[in-house]
Coordinates of C-alpha atoms in Angstrom, one line a residue:
Chain A
X21 CA 2.6 103.3 -75.4
X22 CA -1.3 103.8 -75.7
X23 CA -0.5 105.6 -79.1
X24 CA 1.7 102.0 -79.7
X25 CA -1.8 100.0 -79.4
X26 CA -3.7 101.8 -81.9
X27 CA -1.9 101.8 -84.6
X28 CA -2.2 97.8 -84.1
X29 CA -4.4 96.3 -86.2
X30 CA -5.3 92.1 -86.0
X31 CA -6.9 90.7 -88.7
X32 CA -8.2 88.0 -86.6
X33 CA -9.3 84.9 -88.5
X34 CA -5.8 84.5 -90.2
X35 CA -4.1 85.7 -86.9
X36 CA -1.9 87.3 -88.9
X37 CA -0.7 90.5 -87.1
X38 CA -0.4 93.5 -89.4
X39 CA 1.4 96.3 -87.8
X40 CA 3.3 99.5 -88.8
X41 CA 0.0 101.5 -90.3
X42 CA -2.6 104.1 -88.5
X43 CA -6.1 102.7 -89.3
X44 CA -7.4 106.2 -87.8
X45 CA -6.4 107.1 -91.7
X46 CA -8.8 105.5 -93.2
X47 CA -11.5 105.4 -90.2
X48 CA -11.8 109.1 -89.7
X49 CA -11.8 109.5 -93.5
X50 CA -15.0 111.4 -95.6
X51 CA -17.3 109.7 -97.1
X52 CA -15.7 109.6 -100.9
X53 CA -19.2 108.3 -103.0
X54 CA -22.2 108.6 -101.6
X55 CA -22.6 105.2 -102.7
X56 CA -25.0 102.9 -100.1
X57 CA -24.9 99.2 -100.0
X58 CA -28.4 98.1 -101.0
X59 CA -30.3 96.9 -98.0
X60 CA -32.0 94.5 -99.5
X61 CA -29.3 92.2 -100.3
X62 CA -27.3 93.0 -97.3
X63 CA -29.7 90.9 -95.3
X64 CA -29.8 87.8 -97.0
X65 CA -26.3 86.1 -96.1
X66 CA -25.0 83.3 -97.5
X67 CA -26.8 79.9 -96.0
X68 CA -29.7 82.0 -97.1
X69 CA -28.7 82.4 -100.9
X70 CA -27.8 79.2 -101.1
X71 CA -31.1 78.3 -99.7
X72 CA -32.6 79.6 -102.8
X73 CA -31.2 78.5 -105.5
X74 CA -31.6 75.1 -104.3
X75 CA -35.4 75.8 -104.1
X76 CA -34.8 76.4 -107.9
X77 CA -33.4 73.4 -108.3
X78 CA -36.4 70.4 -108.9
X79 CA -34.0 67.6 -109.0
X80 CA -32.2 68.6 -105.3
X81 CA -36.0 69.4 -103.5
X82 CA -37.0 65.5 -105.0
X83 CA -33.7 64.6 -103.7
X84 CA -34.0 65.9 -100.1
X85 CA -37.8 65.1 -99.7
X86 CA -36.9 61.5 -100.1
X87 CA -33.8 62.0 -97.7
X88 CA -36.4 63.5 -95.4
X89 CA -38.5 60.5 -95.6
X90 CA -36.2 58.0 -95.0
X91 CA -35.1 60.2 -91.5
X92 CA -38.5 60.6 -90.6
X93 CA -39.9 57.1 -90.6
X94 CA -36.0 55.8 -89.5
X95 CA -36.0 58.0 -86.5
X96 CA -40.2 57.3 -85.6
X97 CA -39.7 53.8 -86.9
X98 CA -39.3 52.6 -83.0
X99 CA -39.1 54.7 -79.1
X100 CA -35.7 56.1 -78.8
X101 CA -34.6 55.5 -75.2
X102 CA -31.0 56.6 -74.0
X103 CA -30.3 55.7 -70.7
X104 CA -33.8 55.3 -69.4
X105 CA -35.5 58.1 -70.9
X106 CA -37.3 57.9 -73.3
X107 CA -36.4 60.5 -75.9
X108 CA -38.5 60.1 -78.5
X109 CA -41.7 57.8 -77.6
X110 CA -43.5 57.3 -81.3
X111 CA -43.7 54.2 -82.9
X112 CA -44.7 53.8 -86.9
X113 CA -43.8 50.5 -87.3
X114 CA -46.7 48.3 -86.3
X115 CA -45.2 45.4 -85.3
X116 CA -41.6 44.8 -83.2
X117 CA -38.7 44.2 -85.7
X118 CA -37.5 41.7 -83.5
X119 CA -40.9 39.7 -82.9
X120 CA -41.1 36.3 -84.1
X121 CA -44.8 35.7 -84.6
X122 CA -44.0 32.0 -85.5
X123 CA -48.2 31.3 -86.6
X124 CA -47.3 33.4 -90.0
X125 CA -43.8 32.6 -91.4
X126 CA -42.8 33.4 -95.0
X127 CA -46.2 35.2 -95.6
X128 CA -46.9 37.4 -99.0
X129 CA -47.9 41.0 -98.5
X130 CA -51.2 41.5 -96.5
X131 CA -53.0 44.1 -94.6
X132 CA -51.5 43.2 -91.4
X133 CA -47.7 42.6 -93.0
X134 CA -47.7 45.1 -95.9
X135 CA -44.0 43.4 -97.1
X136 CA -44.8 40.1 -96.2
X137 CA -43.1 38.0 -93.2
X138 CA -39.6 36.5 -93.3
X139 CA -38.6 32.9 -92.8
X140 CA -38.6 33.7 -88.8
X141 CA -42.3 35.4 -89.1
X142 CA -40.6 39.1 -88.5
X143 CA -43.0 41.5 -90.1
X144 CA -40.3 43.0 -93.1
X145 CA -42.4 46.4 -93.5
X146 CA -41.1 47.2 -89.7
X147 CA -37.6 45.7 -90.4
X148 CA -37.5 47.8 -93.1
X149 CA -38.1 50.9 -91.1
X150 CA -36.2 50.1 -88.5
X151 CA -33.1 48.7 -90.2
X152 CA -32.9 52.4 -91.5
X153 CA -31.3 53.5 -89.0
X154 CA -28.5 51.2 -89.1
X155 CA -27.8 51.9 -92.7
X156 CA -28.2 55.6 -92.5
X157 CA -25.7 55.2 -89.4
X158 CA -23.1 53.3 -90.7
X159 CA -23.2 55.6 -94.1
X160 CA -22.3 58.8 -91.6
X161 CA -20.5 57.8 -89.4
X162 CA -18.0 56.0 -91.6
X163 CA -17.8 58.6 -93.7
X164 CA -17.2 61.1 -91.0
X165 CA -14.7 58.9 -89.6
X166 CA -13.2 58.3 -92.7
X167 CA -12.9 62.1 -93.7
X168 CA -11.2 62.7 -90.4
X169 CA -8.9 60.3 -91.7
X170 CA -8.6 61.1 -95.1
X171 CA -8.2 64.8 -95.3
X172 CA -5.5 65.2 -93.1
X173 CA -3.3 62.6 -94.3
X174 CA -4.1 64.0 -97.9
X175 CA -3.3 67.5 -97.2
X176 CA 0.1 66.9 -95.4
X177 CA 0.8 64.4 -98.8
X178 CA -0.1 67.6 -101.1
X179 CA 0.9 70.3 -98.7
X180 CA 4.6 68.9 -98.0
X181 CA 5.4 66.7 -101.2
X182 CA 8.9 64.9 -100.5
X183 CA 9.1 61.3 -98.3
X184 CA 5.8 62.5 -96.8
X185 CA 3.9 62.5 -99.9
X186 CA 5.5 59.4 -101.4
X187 CA 4.7 57.2 -97.9
X188 CA 1.3 58.4 -98.1
X189 CA 0.5 57.8 -101.9
X190 CA 2.5 54.6 -102.0
X191 CA -0.1 53.6 -98.5
X192 CA -2.7 54.9 -100.9
X193 CA -2.1 52.8 -104.3
X194 CA -1.4 49.9 -102.0
X195 CA -4.6 49.9 -100.3
X196 CA -6.4 51.0 -103.8
X197 CA -5.3 47.9 -105.3
X198 CA -8.1 45.6 -103.5
X199 CA -11.7 46.5 -104.3
X200 CA -14.0 48.1 -102.1
X201 CA -15.5 44.6 -101.5
X202 CA -12.6 42.7 -101.4
X203 CA -10.7 44.3 -99.0
X204 CA -13.8 45.0 -96.6
X205 CA -14.4 41.6 -97.2
X206 CA -11.3 40.0 -95.7
X207 CA -11.1 43.1 -93.1
X208 CA -14.3 41.9 -91.7
X209 CA -12.7 38.0 -91.4
X210 CA -9.9 38.9 -89.5
X211 CA -11.9 42.1 -86.9
X212 CA -15.2 39.5 -86.7
X213 CA -18.7 40.8 -87.8
X214 CA -20.9 43.4 -86.1
X215 CA -21.6 46.9 -86.1
X216 CA -18.5 48.8 -85.5
X217 CA -16.0 46.5 -87.3
X218 CA -17.9 46.6 -90.0
X219 CA -17.7 50.8 -89.7
X220 CA -14.1 50.0 -89.1
X221 CA -13.7 47.6 -92.1
X222 CA -15.3 50.1 -94.2
X223 CA -13.0 52.9 -92.8
X224 CA -9.9 51.8 -93.7
X225 CA -11.5 51.2 -97.4
X226 CA -13.2 54.1 -97.6
X227 CA -10.2 56.8 -96.2
X228 CA -7.8 56.9 -99.5
X229 CA -10.3 58.0 -101.9
X230 CA -10.7 61.3 -100.2
X231 CA -7.1 61.4 -99.4
X232 CA -6.0 60.9 -103.1
X233 CA -8.5 63.7 -104.2
X234 CA -8.1 66.1 -101.6
X235 CA -4.5 65.7 -102.1
X236 CA -4.9 66.8 -105.7
X237 CA -6.6 69.5 -104.8
X238 CA -4.3 70.7 -102.5
X239 CA -1.1 70.6 -105.3
X240 CA -3.0 73.0 -107.0
X241 CA -4.4 75.3 -104.4
X242 CA -0.5 75.7 -102.8
X243 CA 0.2 77.7 -105.7
X244 CA -2.0 80.3 -105.4
X245 CA -0.7 84.0 -104.2
X246 CA -2.7 83.8 -101.0
X247 CA -0.7 81.2 -99.8
X248 CA 2.5 82.9 -100.4
X249 CA 1.3 85.7 -98.8
X250 CA 0.4 84.0 -95.6
X251 CA 4.0 82.3 -95.6
X252 CA 5.7 85.7 -96.3
X253 CA 3.4 86.8 -93.5
X254 CA 5.5 84.3 -91.1
X255 CA 2.0 82.0 -90.5
X256 CA 2.9 78.8 -89.1
X257 CA 2.7 75.6 -91.6
X258 CA -0.9 74.6 -89.4
X259 CA -2.7 77.2 -90.0
X260 CA -1.9 77.9 -94.0
X261 CA -2.8 74.3 -94.3
X262 CA -6.3 74.1 -92.0
X263 CA -7.1 77.8 -92.5
X264 CA -6.0 78.7 -96.1
X265 CA -5.3 75.3 -98.3
X266 CA -7.8 72.9 -96.9
X267 CA -11.2 74.9 -97.0
X268 CA -10.1 76.2 -100.5
X269 CA -9.2 72.6 -101.5
X270 CA -12.6 70.6 -99.8
X271 CA -15.2 71.1 -102.0
X272 CA -15.0 68.2 -104.4
X273 CA -13.9 66.1 -101.4
X274 CA -17.5 67.4 -100.3
X275 CA -19.2 66.2 -103.0
X276 CA -17.3 63.1 -103.2
X277 CA -18.5 62.0 -99.3
X278 CA -22.0 62.7 -99.9
X279 CA -22.0 60.3 -102.4
X280 CA -19.7 58.1 -100.6
X281 CA -22.7 57.6 -98.1
X282 CA -24.9 56.2 -100.8
X283 CA -22.0 54.0 -101.7
X284 CA -21.1 52.9 -98.4
X285 CA -24.8 51.9 -97.6
X286 CA -24.7 49.9 -100.7
X287 CA -22.0 48.3 -99.4
X288 CA -22.9 47.9 -96.0
X289 CA -25.7 46.3 -97.6
X290 CA -23.8 44.0 -100.3
X291 CA -22.0 42.6 -97.2
X292 CA -25.1 41.8 -95.1
X293 CA -26.4 39.9 -98.3
X294 CA -22.9 37.8 -98.3
X295 CA -23.5 36.8 -94.3
X296 CA -20.7 39.5 -93.0
X297 CA -22.8 42.2 -92.5
X298 CA -24.3 42.5 -88.8
X299 CA -24.6 39.7 -86.4
X300 CA -27.6 37.5 -86.9
X301 CA -30.7 38.2 -84.8
X302 CA -30.1 42.0 -84.6
X303 CA -32.8 44.1 -86.9
X304 CA -30.3 43.8 -89.5
X305 CA -31.0 47.0 -91.4
X306 CA -28.0 46.5 -94.2
X307 CA -29.6 43.3 -95.7
X308 CA -33.3 44.2 -96.0
X309 CA -32.6 47.9 -96.2
X310 CA -34.0 50.2 -99.1
X311 CA -31.1 52.3 -101.3
X312 CA -30.0 55.5 -100.6
X313 CA -30.3 57.7 -103.8
X314 CA -28.4 61.0 -102.9
X315 CA -29.3 62.8 -106.2
Chain B
X22 CA 8.8 62.9 -120.1
X23 CA 9.1 60.1 -123.0
X24 CA 6.4 57.5 -123.2
X25 CA 9.3 55.0 -122.5
X26 CA 10.6 57.2 -120.0
X27 CA 7.6 57.4 -118.0
X28 CA 6.8 53.7 -118.5
X29 CA 9.9 53.0 -116.5
X30 CA 9.2 55.3 -113.7
X31 CA 5.8 53.8 -113.7
X32 CA 7.1 50.1 -113.4
X33 CA 9.9 51.1 -110.8
X34 CA 6.5 52.8 -108.6
X35 CA 5.2 50.0 -108.9
X36 CA 7.5 47.4 -107.3
X37 CA 7.1 49.1 -103.7
X38 CA 3.1 49.0 -104.8
X39 CA 3.3 45.2 -105.4
X40 CA 5.6 44.4 -102.4
X41 CA 3.2 46.2 -100.2
X42 CA -0.1 44.4 -101.7
X43 CA 1.8 40.7 -100.9
X44 CA 2.9 42.2 -97.7
X45 CA -0.9 43.0 -96.8
X46 CA -2.6 40.2 -98.0
X47 CA 0.2 37.9 -95.8
X48 CA -0.7 40.0 -92.6
X49 CA -4.1 40.0 -93.4
X50 CA -4.6 36.4 -92.9
X51 CA -2.1 35.8 -90.3
X52 CA -3.9 38.2 -88.1
X53 CA -7.3 36.2 -88.9
X54 CA -8.4 34.1 -85.6
X55 CA -6.7 30.7 -85.3
X56 CA -4.0 28.9 -87.3
X57 CA -4.8 26.7 -90.1
X58 CA -3.4 23.6 -88.0
X59 CA -6.2 24.5 -85.8
X60 CA -9.0 24.3 -88.8
X61 CA -7.5 21.2 -90.1
X62 CA -7.8 19.2 -87.1
X63 CA -10.9 21.4 -86.0
X64 CA -10.2 22.4 -83.1
X65 CA -9.5 18.7 -81.4
X66 CA -7.2 17.5 -78.8
X67 CA -4.2 15.3 -80.8
X68 CA -1.1 13.8 -80.0
X69 CA 1.7 16.7 -79.8
X70 CA 3.3 15.1 -82.5
X71 CA 0.9 14.8 -85.6
X72 CA 1.1 19.3 -84.3
X73 CA 3.9 19.5 -84.9
X74 CA 4.5 17.4 -87.9
X75 CA 1.8 20.0 -89.4
X76 CA 3.0 22.7 -88.4
X77 CA 6.0 22.1 -89.9
X78 CA 4.2 21.7 -93.2
X79 CA 2.8 25.1 -92.9
X80 CA 6.0 26.4 -91.6
X81 CA 4.7 27.7 -88.5
X82 CA 7.9 27.4 -86.8
X83 CA 9.8 29.2 -88.8
X84 CA 10.1 33.3 -88.1
X85 CA 7.2 35.2 -89.3
X86 CA 9.7 36.9 -91.7
X87 CA 10.8 33.6 -93.2
X88 CA 7.5 32.7 -93.3
X89 CA 6.7 35.6 -95.7
X90 CA 9.8 35.0 -97.4
X91 CA 8.6 31.6 -98.1
X92 CA 5.3 32.3 -99.1
X93 CA 6.1 35.3 -101.7
X94 CA 8.8 33.2 -102.8
X95 CA 6.2 30.5 -103.5
X96 CA 3.3 32.9 -104.5
X97 CA 5.4 34.3 -107.1
X98 CA 6.3 30.7 -108.7
X99 CA 2.2 31.1 -108.8
X100 CA 2.6 27.9 -105.8
X101 CA 0.3 28.6 -103.1
X102 CA 0.0 25.1 -102.0
X103 CA -2.6 23.1 -101.3
X104 CA -6.1 24.3 -99.9
X105 CA -7.3 23.3 -96.2
X106 CA -10.6 21.8 -97.0
X107 CA -10.5 19.9 -100.5
X108 CA -6.4 18.7 -100.7
X109 CA -6.2 20.2 -104.1
X110 CA -3.9 23.0 -105.2
X111 CA -4.9 26.2 -104.5
X112 CA -3.6 27.4 -108.3
X113 CA -5.4 24.7 -110.2
X114 CA -9.2 25.3 -108.0
X115 CA -8.2 29.4 -109.5
X116 CA -7.7 28.3 -112.8
X117 CA -10.7 25.7 -113.1
X118 CA -12.7 28.8 -111.8
X119 CA -11.3 31.7 -113.4
X120 CA -12.8 30.9 -117.0
X121 CA -15.9 31.3 -116.0
X122 CA -15.5 34.6 -114.0
X123 CA -13.8 35.9 -117.2
X124 CA -16.9 34.7 -118.7
X125 CA -18.9 36.6 -116.7
X126 CA -16.7 40.2 -116.5
X127 CA -15.8 40.0 -120.2
X128 CA -19.8 39.9 -120.3
X129 CA -20.3 42.6 -117.8
X130 CA -18.6 44.9 -119.3
X131 CA -19.6 44.1 -123.0
X132 CA -22.8 45.7 -121.8
X133 CA -21.9 48.6 -119.4
X134 CA -19.8 50.2 -122.6
X135 CA -22.5 48.9 -125.4
X136 CA -25.3 50.7 -123.1
X137 CA -23.3 53.2 -121.4
X138 CA -21.7 55.0 -124.4
X139 CA -24.3 55.4 -126.6
X140 CA -27.0 56.2 -124.0
X141 CA -24.0 59.2 -123.1
X142 CA -24.1 60.0 -126.4
X143 CA -27.9 61.0 -126.9
X144 CA -27.9 62.3 -123.8
X145 CA -24.9 64.9 -124.3
X146 CA -27.1 65.6 -127.9
X147 CA -29.9 66.6 -126.3
X148 CA -28.0 68.3 -123.1
X149 CA -30.6 70.2 -121.5
X150 CA -33.8 68.8 -122.7
X151 CA -36.2 65.9 -121.1
X152 CA -33.9 63.8 -122.8
X153 CA -30.8 64.4 -120.9
X154 CA -33.0 64.8 -117.6
X155 CA -34.2 61.3 -118.2
X156 CA -31.2 59.4 -118.7
X157 CA -30.1 61.8 -115.5
X158 CA -32.6 59.8 -113.7
X159 CA -32.3 56.1 -115.2
X160 CA -28.1 56.5 -114.4
X161 CA -29.2 57.7 -110.7
X162 CA -31.6 55.0 -110.4
X163 CA -28.9 52.3 -111.9
X164 CA -26.4 53.5 -109.4
X165 CA -28.7 52.9 -106.7
X166 CA -30.0 50.0 -107.1
X167 CA -28.1 47.3 -105.4
X168 CA -26.8 44.4 -107.6
X169 CA -28.2 41.5 -105.0
X170 CA -31.5 42.6 -105.1
X171 CA -31.2 43.7 -109.1
X172 CA -30.3 40.2 -109.7
X173 CA -32.9 38.1 -107.2
X174 CA -35.7 40.5 -109.0
X175 CA -34.3 39.3 -112.7
X176 CA -34.1 35.6 -111.2
X177 CA -37.3 36.2 -110.0
X178 CA -39.0 37.7 -113.1
X179 CA -37.3 36.0 -115.8
X180 CA -36.2 32.9 -114.7
X181 CA -39.3 31.6 -112.4
X182 CA -41.8 33.3 -113.1
X183 CA -41.2 33.7 -117.2
X184 CA -38.7 30.3 -116.9
X185 CA -36.9 31.5 -119.7
X186 CA -33.8 31.0 -118.2
X187 CA -32.2 28.6 -116.1
X188 CA -32.0 29.1 -112.7
X189 CA -28.9 27.3 -111.9
X190 CA -25.8 27.8 -114.3
X191 CA -25.5 24.3 -116.4
X192 CA -22.6 22.5 -115.9
X193 CA -21.4 23.2 -119.6
X194 CA -18.3 24.1 -121.2
X195 CA -17.5 27.9 -120.8
X196 CA -18.4 29.2 -124.2
X197 CA -20.7 26.2 -125.0
X198 CA -24.2 27.6 -126.2
X199 CA -26.3 27.1 -122.9
X200 CA -23.0 29.0 -120.7
X201 CA -23.5 31.7 -122.9
X202 CA -27.6 32.1 -122.5
X203 CA -27.4 31.7 -119.4
X204 CA -24.8 34.5 -118.5
X205 CA -27.0 36.8 -120.3
X206 CA -28.8 37.7 -116.7
X207 CA -25.7 37.8 -114.7
X208 CA -23.7 40.1 -116.8
X209 CA -27.0 42.5 -117.1
X210 CA -26.7 42.6 -113.2
X211 CA -22.7 43.2 -113.3
X212 CA -23.5 46.0 -115.7
X213 CA -25.9 48.3 -114.7
X214 CA -24.1 50.0 -112.5
X215 CA -21.2 50.8 -114.3
X216 CA -23.0 51.4 -117.4
X217 CA -24.5 54.4 -115.4
X218 CA -21.5 55.4 -114.5
X219 CA -20.0 55.9 -118.1
X220 CA -23.4 56.7 -119.4
X221 CA -22.8 60.1 -117.2
X222 CA -18.9 60.0 -117.8
X223 CA -19.4 60.3 -121.9
X224 CA -22.4 62.7 -121.3
X225 CA -19.9 64.8 -119.2
X226 CA -17.3 64.2 -121.8
X227 CA -19.2 64.7 -124.9
X228 CA -20.9 68.1 -123.6
X229 CA -17.3 69.6 -122.5
X230 CA -16.1 69.1 -126.7
X231 CA -19.1 70.1 -128.2
X232 CA -18.3 73.4 -126.9
X233 CA -15.0 73.6 -129.0
X234 CA -14.1 75.6 -131.8
X235 CA -13.3 72.6 -134.0
X236 CA -16.7 71.2 -134.1
X237 CA -17.7 74.6 -135.2
X238 CA -14.8 74.3 -137.7
X239 CA -16.5 71.0 -139.0
X240 CA -19.9 72.5 -139.2
X241 CA -19.0 75.2 -141.5
X242 CA -17.5 73.5 -143.8
X243 CA -20.6 71.5 -144.3
X244 CA -20.2 68.2 -142.7
X245 CA -23.4 66.1 -141.3
X246 CA -24.1 66.3 -137.9
X247 CA -23.3 62.6 -138.1
X248 CA -19.6 62.7 -139.1
X249 CA -19.1 65.8 -136.7
X250 CA -20.6 63.3 -133.6
X251 CA -19.2 60.1 -134.7
X252 CA -15.8 61.1 -136.2
X253 CA -14.7 64.1 -134.1
X254 CA -16.2 64.5 -131.0
X255 CA -16.7 61.4 -129.7
X256 CA -13.4 60.1 -130.9
X257 CA -11.8 63.2 -128.5
X258 CA -14.0 62.4 -126.0
X259 CA -13.8 58.8 -125.8
X260 CA -10.4 59.2 -124.2
X261 CA -11.0 60.4 -120.4
X262 CA -14.2 57.4 -121.0
X263 CA -11.3 54.5 -122.2
X264 CA -9.3 55.5 -118.7
X265 CA -12.3 55.4 -116.6
X266 CA -13.7 52.3 -118.1
X267 CA -10.1 50.4 -117.6
X268 CA -10.5 51.3 -113.4
X269 CA -14.3 50.2 -114.0
X270 CA -12.5 46.5 -114.2
X271 CA -11.9 46.5 -110.3
X272 CA -15.5 47.8 -109.6
X273 CA -16.6 44.9 -112.2
X274 CA -14.8 42.6 -109.1
X275 CA -16.1 44.2 -106.8
X276 CA -20.1 43.2 -108.4
X277 CA -18.7 39.5 -109.7
X278 CA -18.3 38.6 -105.8
X279 CA -22.3 39.9 -105.1
X280 CA -23.4 38.3 -108.3
X281 CA -21.6 34.6 -108.3
X282 CA -23.2 34.4 -105.0
X283 CA -26.6 35.7 -106.1
X284 CA -26.4 33.6 -109.2
X285 CA -24.7 30.4 -108.1
X286 CA -22.0 30.8 -110.6
X287 CA -18.7 28.5 -109.7
X288 CA -15.9 31.6 -110.1
X289 CA -13.6 32.8 -108.6
X290 CA -15.8 35.0 -106.4
X291 CA -17.6 32.3 -104.6
X292 CA -14.6 30.4 -103.7
X293 CA -13.5 33.8 -102.2
X294 CA -16.4 33.5 -99.9
X295 CA -16.8 30.2 -99.4
X296 CA -12.9 30.7 -98.3
X297 CA -13.4 32.8 -96.0
X298 CA -16.5 31.4 -94.3
X299 CA -14.4 27.9 -94.3
X300 CA -11.2 29.8 -93.1
X301 CA -9.2 28.2 -96.3
X302 CA -6.1 30.4 -95.8
X303 CA -4.3 29.6 -98.7
X304 CA -7.4 29.7 -101.0
X305 CA -7.9 33.1 -99.4
X306 CA -4.4 34.5 -100.1
X307 CA -4.3 33.6 -103.3
X308 CA -7.2 35.2 -104.7
X309 CA -6.8 38.2 -102.8
X310 CA -3.6 38.8 -104.4
X311 CA -4.4 37.2 -107.9
X312 CA -6.9 39.8 -107.4
X313 CA -4.8 43.0 -105.9
X314 CA -2.3 42.3 -108.9
X315 CA -4.6 42.4 -111.6
X316 CA -5.8 45.6 -110.7
X317 CA -2.4 47.1 -110.1
X318 CA -1.6 45.8 -114.0
X319 CA -5.0 47.3 -114.6
X320 CA -4.5 50.8 -113.9
X321 CA -0.9 50.9 -114.8
X322 CA -1.8 50.3 -118.2
X323 CA -5.1 52.6 -118.1
X324 CA -2.9 55.3 -117.5
X325 CA -0.5 54.4 -120.5
X326 CA -3.8 53.8 -122.6
X327 CA -4.2 57.7 -121.4
X328 CA -0.9 59.2 -122.3
X329 CA -0.8 57.1 -125.9
X330 CA -4.4 58.2 -126.9
X331 CA -3.4 62.0 -125.6
X332 CA 0.2 62.9 -126.7
X333 CA -0.2 66.3 -125.1
X334 CA -0.1 64.7 -121.6
X335 CA 2.7 64.1 -120.2
X336 CA 3.9 63.7 -116.0

C-alpha cells in the first residue's frame, strides 16, 4: 500500500484531492532548460512589491502620514490603562479632557489652550486629541462588523441566486430606501444613546452597501472556469464560496470599506452634532473630531 | 426586454419593498421606549378611565397587526393623525414645511451639479497634469469636510463677521427675494460634498469616453476640440452621471437634516429631529415613511432614466 500513497498528491489550499498520476514522473525528470529564476526577484514577496509601488505614489504617502500622525496623537494623548496595568504611560494632551476649569470658560485660543476652551472650561485641544480615539474606534469597529455581516450575506445571495437572493436583496432594497442618517437617527432613538448603540445603529446602516457590492461581483466571478473546475472536483459549496469566489470578488468591497471608515466617522460626528451621539459628559470625540481623509 | 416590460417588472418588485418600508417604519416607532399615551400624560398618574380612553384613541387596545393595518390604511390616504405635541394634523405640519426643504434641496442640488460637472470636464481634459491633481485634492477635501462644520464656518464668516447674510432665516414666503438670498449659504453647505462626488464621476466617465474611437473620428473629420467635447464626449458620459445624480437625492436628504439644524431652517429635517427629541411618534413615522417612499421612487426613476438614455442596457 506504500506505493498507493506515493501516487497520491494533495493540493492543500483548495482541499482538493487529485489522485491517479505518478508524481515521481515529474520530480525525477531531467532539467529540460538551463533557465534559472532570477534570484533578485525571488526574495521580493508580494508585500514588499506592494510597498515599493506604494512608496512611488505621493498621494498615498501623504495619506499614510496623516493617518500615522492621527494614530500617534490619539494613542499617546492620555495613558492607556487596561485592568490596572498601564500599557501606555505617555500623555501628550496638555490637560485632562474631562477636567473643567471654571476660571476659563469659552476662552479664545491662548498659549496655554491653543484651541481655546469649551463652555465648561475643558481644554479643546486635549479633547480633540483624546476624542480621536472614539472616532477612530467607531470607524474601524463599525466597518469590521458591517463587513462580517455584509460579506457572507452578499456572497450567499450572489452565489445561490433564487429565493435566497430575493430575500436578502429585498431586505437590502428596503434598508436602502432610508437615507444613512435618517435610519441611524431612528435606530438611535430606539436603542438609546451610547458607544455600542451608536455602533449597532451604524452597522445596521452600513452593511447593506457591502452586501450589494459583493453580490454583484460574485455574480460575475462565479462564471469563471476555476469555479466550474472546483465544482467538478467535488468541492463543497462552502469551500467554493469562501476559498475561490469571495477572495476574487473582494477587491471593490475592500476599497469601499476603507473609504467607509471615513464616511462612518463623519456620520458619527453628524449624529454627535445633532445631539444623538455619545452620552453628554464623555469626551465625545465625535462632536469635535477632525475629519478622517482617507487618501 | 422592452422598456415597458422592464417598467412593469420594476413596479412589481417595488410592492414588497414598499410593504417592507412601511413595516420597518411602523415597527421602529413601536420599539421606541414608552407609548404615546405616556408622553401625552407626561408619565403622571391619572385615572384609569382617561388612560383607557387615550389608548382607545390611538388604537393601542388592538393587537399589533391590527394597529399596523389601521395605520397603513390611514397612511395611504396621507392621514397620519395629529401631532402629540401641537395637536395639529401631521400632514398639515409636514406640508407647511415641505416647500422650504424642497427649496433648500433643489438649490443644493443645483449647486452640486453646476460646480461638479464643469469641474469634472476640466479635470478630464487635463487628465494627468497639475490641474487634474488639484481637482482631485479639492474633491477629497469636499468629501472629507463635515457639513455641519462647513455650515458653521460659512455662517461665522459671511453672516456674523462680514454681515452679508442674515443669521436666522427671514419669516417670508418661500420664493421671496429675502428667502432666496438666505438660502445661498445652506445650499452651498449642502451641495459641496455632492459636487465633489459628481465631479469625480464626471471626470472618470469622460476620461473613459475620450479614449474611444468615435472621438478620434470626430477629430479627424475636423471638428473643433470644443464641439467634440461638448457634443460628443459630454453627452455620452452623462449617462452614468445622470443616474448617480438621481441617487444623490438620498445624499441631499441626509445632508438637509444636518444643514437645517445648523441654519435653523424651518424644514422637514428639523421637524424630524424635533419629533425624535420630543417623542412625537406620528410625526416621526410620517416623515421617515415619506422620505423612504420618495427614495424608492427616485431610484426607480434613476433606473428607468438609465435604460432610456442608453438603449443598449436591458435587464
